[in-house]
Amino acid sequence: MIRASFFLLLTGVSAWAQTQTHDLRGIWQASGNAHLNLENKGVIVDPANGKIPYKAEARATVERNFKDRANLDPVLACFQPALPRATLLPEPFQIFQNDGRIAIVYQHVHAYRVIFTDGRPHYDEGIEFYMGDSRGHWEGNTLVVDATNFKPETWLDGAGHFHSDKLHVVERFTRTAPSTMRYEATIEDPEVLMRPFTIRVELKRHTEPNFQLVEHECDRDTKGVYRHPARFLKGLTP
């Protein structure tokens, strides 16, 4: 009986995967606490020590940022979170898609991004966006997104890990089951990093009846505190 049930489970997931892997639609949210610090255990998947490979002078800047993060964190000043932080925050985001583009709408500060999948090139270098300029394509059942043209004012997480205007992020979204998705982001920034590094987290799809994004109004005077609902703020501020 157990063996038969296991076989049905495998074949059911396989059948789903064959028909649904290019459908990312839904409301998703990251698991874990990578938003607080990318150097938390299990987030970075390539360097042996789990540390971001900053150049020495950049690491000194990170340490200064961390010490004064309550005043310097761009998210607490109501900046758009940029990447990969927007995906990692303890808030839901919704994915919409059609044949030529994928839109991701984040609950946090009304941020959104459009990922063009119709083959158009990136905008010219020098045109900067807080959420970057995204172009996507499919590799098997994985959506690969190339994101460039970031403004340098944002952080990668809440621990002061920063980037320059040379930030380049390659994201990989892979459905692993009806309500789970693997998110990977390879982060490259030759201005401040010695080499690229990759993070990985699991995303879970909200399946609660009538679940939806809510309005998030950010107030600079209260360091980004949510007006509602308070439960999404838990663990975000120092």
Tab-separated table of C-alpha atoms in Angstrom:
chain	number	residue	atom	x	y	z
A	1	MET	CA	0.000	0.000	0.000
A	2	ILE	CA	2.787	2.417	0.949
A	3	ARG	CA	4.732	1.555	-2.213
A	4	ALA	CA	1.628	2.086	-4.381
A	5	SER	CA	0.863	5.422	-2.718
A	6	PHE	CA	4.443	6.562	-3.249
A	7	PHE	CA	4.216	5.603	-6.932
A	8	LEU	CA	0.975	7.580	-7.323
A	9	LEU	CA	2.595	10.571	-5.651
A	10	LEU	CA	5.583	10.481	-7.990
A	11	THR	CA	3.513	10.028	-11.125
A	12	GLY	CA	1.134	12.761	-10.030
A	13	VAL	CA	3.948	15.267	-9.509
A	14	SER	CA	5.549	14.207	-12.792
A	15	ALA	CA	2.293	14.709	-14.696
A	16	TRP	CA	1.855	18.119	-13.093
A	17	ALA	CA	5.447	19.090	-13.945
A	18	GLN	CA	4.999	18.250	-17.609
A	19	THR	CA	2.045	20.612	-17.991
A	20	GLN	CA	2.557	23.383	-15.424
A	21	THR	CA	6.282	24.198	-15.177
A	22	HIS	CA	6.028	27.345	-17.317
A	23	ASP	CA	3.161	28.680	-15.231
A	24	LEU	CA	4.496	30.775	-12.349
A	25	ARG	CA	1.257	32.595	-11.632
A	26	GLY	CA	0.130	32.954	-8.048
A	27	ILE	CA	0.945	34.724	-4.800
A	28	TRP	CA	4.288	33.638	-3.396
A	29	GLN	CA	6.424	34.313	-0.341
A	30	ALA	CA	9.963	33.388	0.644
A	31	SER	CA	10.699	30.973	3.458
A	32	GLY	CA	13.384	31.627	6.047
A	33	ASN	CA	15.188	34.792	7.086
A	34	ALA	CA	17.549	35.487	4.193
A	35	HIS	CA	16.134	39.028	4.042
A	36	LEU	CA	17.823	39.808	7.334
A	37	ASN	CA	21.276	38.635	6.282
A	38	LEU	CA	22.389	36.771	3.156
A	39	GLU	CA	25.206	35.288	5.236
A	40	ASN	CA	22.752	33.370	7.419
A	41	LYS	CA	23.363	29.628	7.328
A	42	GLY	CA	22.265	27.868	4.175
A	43	VAL	CA	21.509	30.927	2.026
A	44	ILE	CA	24.740	31.227	0.023
A	45	VAL	CA	25.319	28.009	-1.876
A	46	ASP	CA	28.764	28.381	-3.444
A	47	PRO	CA	31.494	29.900	-1.194
A	48	ALA	CA	32.716	27.373	1.333
A	49	ASN	CA	32.489	29.802	4.260
A	50	GLY	CA	29.026	31.133	3.419
A	51	LYS	CA	30.309	34.695	3.241
A	52	ILE	CA	29.781	37.271	0.524
A	53	PRO	CA	33.152	37.678	-1.261
A	54	TYR	CA	33.560	41.417	-0.763
A	55	LYS	CA	36.789	43.225	-1.477
A	56	ALA	CA	38.512	44.400	1.704
A	57	GLU	CA	37.504	48.042	1.427
A	58	ALA	CA	33.911	47.077	0.612
A	59	ARG	CA	33.758	44.748	3.629
A	60	ALA	CA	34.711	47.708	5.810
A	61	THR	CA	31.740	49.610	4.374
A	62	VAL	CA	29.459	46.676	5.164
A	63	GLU	CA	30.604	46.731	8.782
A	64	ARG	CA	29.853	50.454	9.054
A	65	ASN	CA	26.449	49.942	7.458
A	66	PHE	CA	25.623	47.151	9.883
A	67	LYS	CA	26.518	49.193	12.953
A	68	ASP	CA	24.224	52.034	11.877
A	69	ARG	CA	21.637	49.976	10.003
A	70	ALA	CA	18.727	51.470	11.964
A	71	ASN	CA	19.502	54.810	10.305
A	72	LEU	CA	21.064	53.725	7.000
A	73	ASP	CA	18.926	50.810	5.782
A	74	PRO	CA	17.201	52.015	2.572
A	75	VAL	CA	14.151	49.813	3.213
A	76	LEU	CA	13.529	51.617	6.505
A	77	ALA	CA	13.700	54.880	4.543
A	78	CYS	CA	10.973	53.597	2.187
A	79	PHE	CA	13.234	52.911	-0.809
A	80	GLN	CA	12.148	50.197	-3.201
A	81	PRO	CA	14.004	47.047	-2.115
A	82	ALA	CA	15.696	46.067	-5.425
A	83	LEU	CA	16.989	42.549	-6.052
A	84	PRO	CA	17.256	39.982	-4.666
A	85	ARG	CA	15.904	41.600	-1.477
A	86	ALA	CA	12.405	42.227	-2.853
A	87	THR	CA	11.904	38.490	-3.302
A	88	LEU	CA	13.317	37.625	0.123
A	89	LEU	CA	11.280	39.997	2.284
A	90	PRO	CA	8.682	38.405	4.622
A	91	GLU	CA	5.856	39.697	2.440
A	92	PRO	CA	3.898	38.175	-0.421
A	93	PHE	CA	4.294	39.057	-4.072
A	94	GLN	CA	2.143	38.123	-7.032
A	95	ILE	CA	3.269	36.869	-10.441
A	96	PHE	CA	1.286	37.532	-13.619
A	97	GLN	CA	2.356	36.385	-17.065
A	98	ASN	CA	1.515	36.210	-20.754
A	99	ASP	CA	3.467	35.157	-23.827
A	100	GLY	CA	5.664	38.260	-23.969
A	101	ARG	CA	6.227	39.341	-20.402
A	102	ILE	CA	6.002	38.420	-16.743
A	103	ALA	CA	5.009	40.998	-14.142
A	104	ILE	CA	5.833	40.684	-10.456
A	105	VAL	CA	3.898	42.900	-8.067
A	106	TYR	CA	5.374	43.139	-4.567
A	107	GLN	CA	3.352	44.052	-1.515
A	108	HIS	CA	6.274	46.076	-0.193
A	109	VAL	CA	5.952	49.819	-1.012
A	110	HIS	CA	3.919	49.084	-4.158
A	111	ALA	CA	7.085	47.894	-5.933
A	112	TYR	CA	6.750	46.019	-9.199
A	113	ARG	CA	8.831	44.886	-12.144
A	114	VAL	CA	8.191	43.721	-15.686
A	115	ILE	CA	10.311	40.875	-17.062
A	116	PHE	CA	10.222	40.954	-20.852
A	117	THR	CA	10.469	37.512	-22.461
A	118	ASP	CA	10.048	38.605	-26.087
A	119	GLY	CA	13.755	38.892	-26.868
A	120	ARG	CA	14.119	42.658	-26.635
A	121	PRO	CA	17.518	43.964	-25.433
A	122	HIS	CA	18.255	45.726	-22.147
A	123	TYR	CA	17.943	49.465	-21.937
A	124	ASP	CA	21.131	51.402	-22.611
A	125	GLU	CA	23.736	51.457	-19.852
A	126	GLY	CA	23.295	54.498	-17.658
A	127	ILE	CA	19.490	54.266	-17.455
A	128	GLU	CA	19.016	53.152	-13.854
A	129	PHE	CA	16.060	51.719	-11.949
A	130	TYR	CA	15.636	50.786	-8.292
A	131	MET	CA	14.201	47.409	-9.345
A	132	GLY	CA	16.591	46.999	-12.259
A	133	ASP	CA	15.901	46.214	-15.914
A	134	SER	CA	14.861	42.571	-16.378
A	135	ARG	CA	14.913	40.285	-19.422
A	136	GLY	CA	13.874	36.646	-19.196
A	137	HIS	CA	13.911	33.373	-21.098
A	138	TRP	CA	13.105	29.734	-20.369
A	139	GLU	CA	15.724	27.025	-19.928
A	140	GLY	CA	13.696	23.839	-19.674
A	141	ASN	CA	11.297	24.398	-16.780
A	142	THR	CA	13.315	27.283	-15.300
A	143	LEU	CA	12.667	30.964	-15.893
A	144	VAL	CA	16.070	32.671	-16.131
A	145	VAL	CA	16.016	36.433	-15.578
A	146	ASP	CA	18.931	38.726	-16.379
A	147	ALA	CA	18.634	41.972	-14.372
A	148	THR	CA	20.896	45.002	-14.832
A	149	ASN	CA	20.840	48.823	-14.636
A	150	PHE	CA	20.345	49.135	-10.886
A	151	LYS	CA	20.551	52.324	-8.879
A	152	PRO	CA	23.322	51.942	-6.264
A	153	GLU	CA	21.385	53.255	-3.245
A	154	THR	CA	19.757	49.966	-2.192
A	155	TRP	CA	21.038	47.073	-0.075
A	156	LEU	CA	20.991	43.332	-0.730
A	157	ASP	CA	19.589	42.571	2.746
A	158	GLY	CA	19.061	44.124	6.166
A	159	ALA	CA	22.645	43.571	7.350
A	160	GLY	CA	24.312	46.332	5.349
A	161	HIS	CA	25.416	44.259	2.375
A	162	PHE	CA	25.460	46.846	-0.384
A	163	HIS	CA	26.219	47.011	-4.098
A	164	SER	CA	27.368	49.492	-6.721
A	165	ASP	CA	25.787	50.555	-9.995
A	166	LYS	CA	27.604	47.591	-11.578
A	167	LEU	CA	25.272	45.099	-9.883
A	168	HIS	CA	24.191	42.260	-12.178
A	169	VAL	CA	21.715	39.654	-10.952
A	170	VAL	CA	20.778	36.431	-12.740
A	171	GLU	CA	17.683	34.862	-11.176
A	172	ARG	CA	16.352	31.348	-11.691
A	173	PHE	CA	12.730	30.492	-10.831
A	174	THR	CA	11.957	26.750	-10.903
A	175	ARG	CA	8.593	25.260	-9.921
A	176	THR	CA	9.279	22.178	-7.815
A	177	ALA	CA	5.679	21.300	-6.885
A	178	PRO	CA	2.233	22.882	-7.198
A	179	SER	CA	2.868	25.188	-4.227
A	180	THR	CA	6.665	25.448	-4.034
A	181	MET	CA	9.308	27.088	-6.172
A	182	ARG	CA	13.095	27.254	-5.952
A	183	TYR	CA	14.568	30.738	-6.255
A	184	GLU	CA	18.252	31.209	-7.030
A	185	ALA	CA	20.080	34.455	-7.664
A	186	THR	CA	23.666	34.803	-8.817
A	187	ILE	CA	25.014	38.207	-7.816
A	188	GLU	CA	27.891	39.829	-9.658
A	189	ASP	CA	29.388	43.252	-8.934
A	190	PRO	CA	33.017	43.727	-10.021
A	191	GLU	CA	33.136	47.095	-8.283
A	192	VAL	CA	32.803	45.639	-4.766
A	193	LEU	CA	32.986	41.831	-5.086
A	194	MET	CA	35.982	39.616	-5.766
A	195	ARG	CA	33.762	37.111	-7.588
A	196	PRO	CA	30.069	36.319	-8.089
A	197	PHE	CA	28.116	34.309	-5.526
A	198	THR	CA	24.772	32.506	-5.544
A	199	ILE	CA	21.931	32.364	-3.035
A	200	ARG	CA	19.028	29.910	-2.889
A	201	VAL	CA	15.702	30.038	-1.017
A	202	GLU	CA	12.366	28.285	-1.269
A	203	LEU	CA	9.231	30.159	-2.228
A	204	LYS	CA	5.811	28.956	-1.106
A	205	ARG	CA	2.532	29.750	-2.833
A	206	HIS	CA	-0.300	31.115	-0.727
A	207	THR	CA	-3.302	28.831	-1.107
A	208	GLU	CA	-5.534	30.323	1.607
A	209	PRO	CA	-9.020	31.152	0.310
A	210	ASN	CA	-9.294	34.754	-0.903
A	211	PHE	CA	-5.689	35.562	0.010
A	212	GLN	CA	-4.503	38.798	-1.624
A	213	LEU	CA	-1.871	41.496	-1.363
A	214	VAL	CA	-2.696	44.407	0.918
A	215	GLU	CA	-1.760	48.081	0.792
A	216	HIS	CA	1.611	48.825	2.332
A	217	GLU	CA	2.138	52.457	3.199
A	218	CYS	CA	5.691	53.222	4.308
A	219	ASP	CA	6.344	56.118	6.691
A	220	ARG	CA	9.888	57.507	6.775
A	221	ASP	CA	9.297	59.042	10.197
A	222	THR	CA	8.679	55.604	11.682
A	223	LYS	CA	11.525	53.943	9.766
A	224	GLY	CA	9.413	52.037	7.301
A	225	VAL	CA	6.960	50.641	9.817
A	226	TYR	CA	3.869	49.173	8.221
A	227	ARG	CA	0.582	50.850	8.880
A	228	HIS	CA	-0.910	47.336	8.483
A	229	PRO	CA	-0.719	44.452	8.879
A	230	ALA	CA	1.926	44.374	11.611
A	231	ARG	CA	2.597	40.627	11.239
A	232	PHE	CA	4.603	41.198	8.050
A	233	LEU	CA	7.059	43.450	9.911
A	234	LYS	CA	8.121	40.770	12.373
A	235	GLY	CA	11.868	40.189	12.152
A	236	LEU	CA	12.454	42.914	9.556
A	237	THR	CA	13.805	45.780	11.645
A	238	PRO	CA	16.910	45.495	13.837
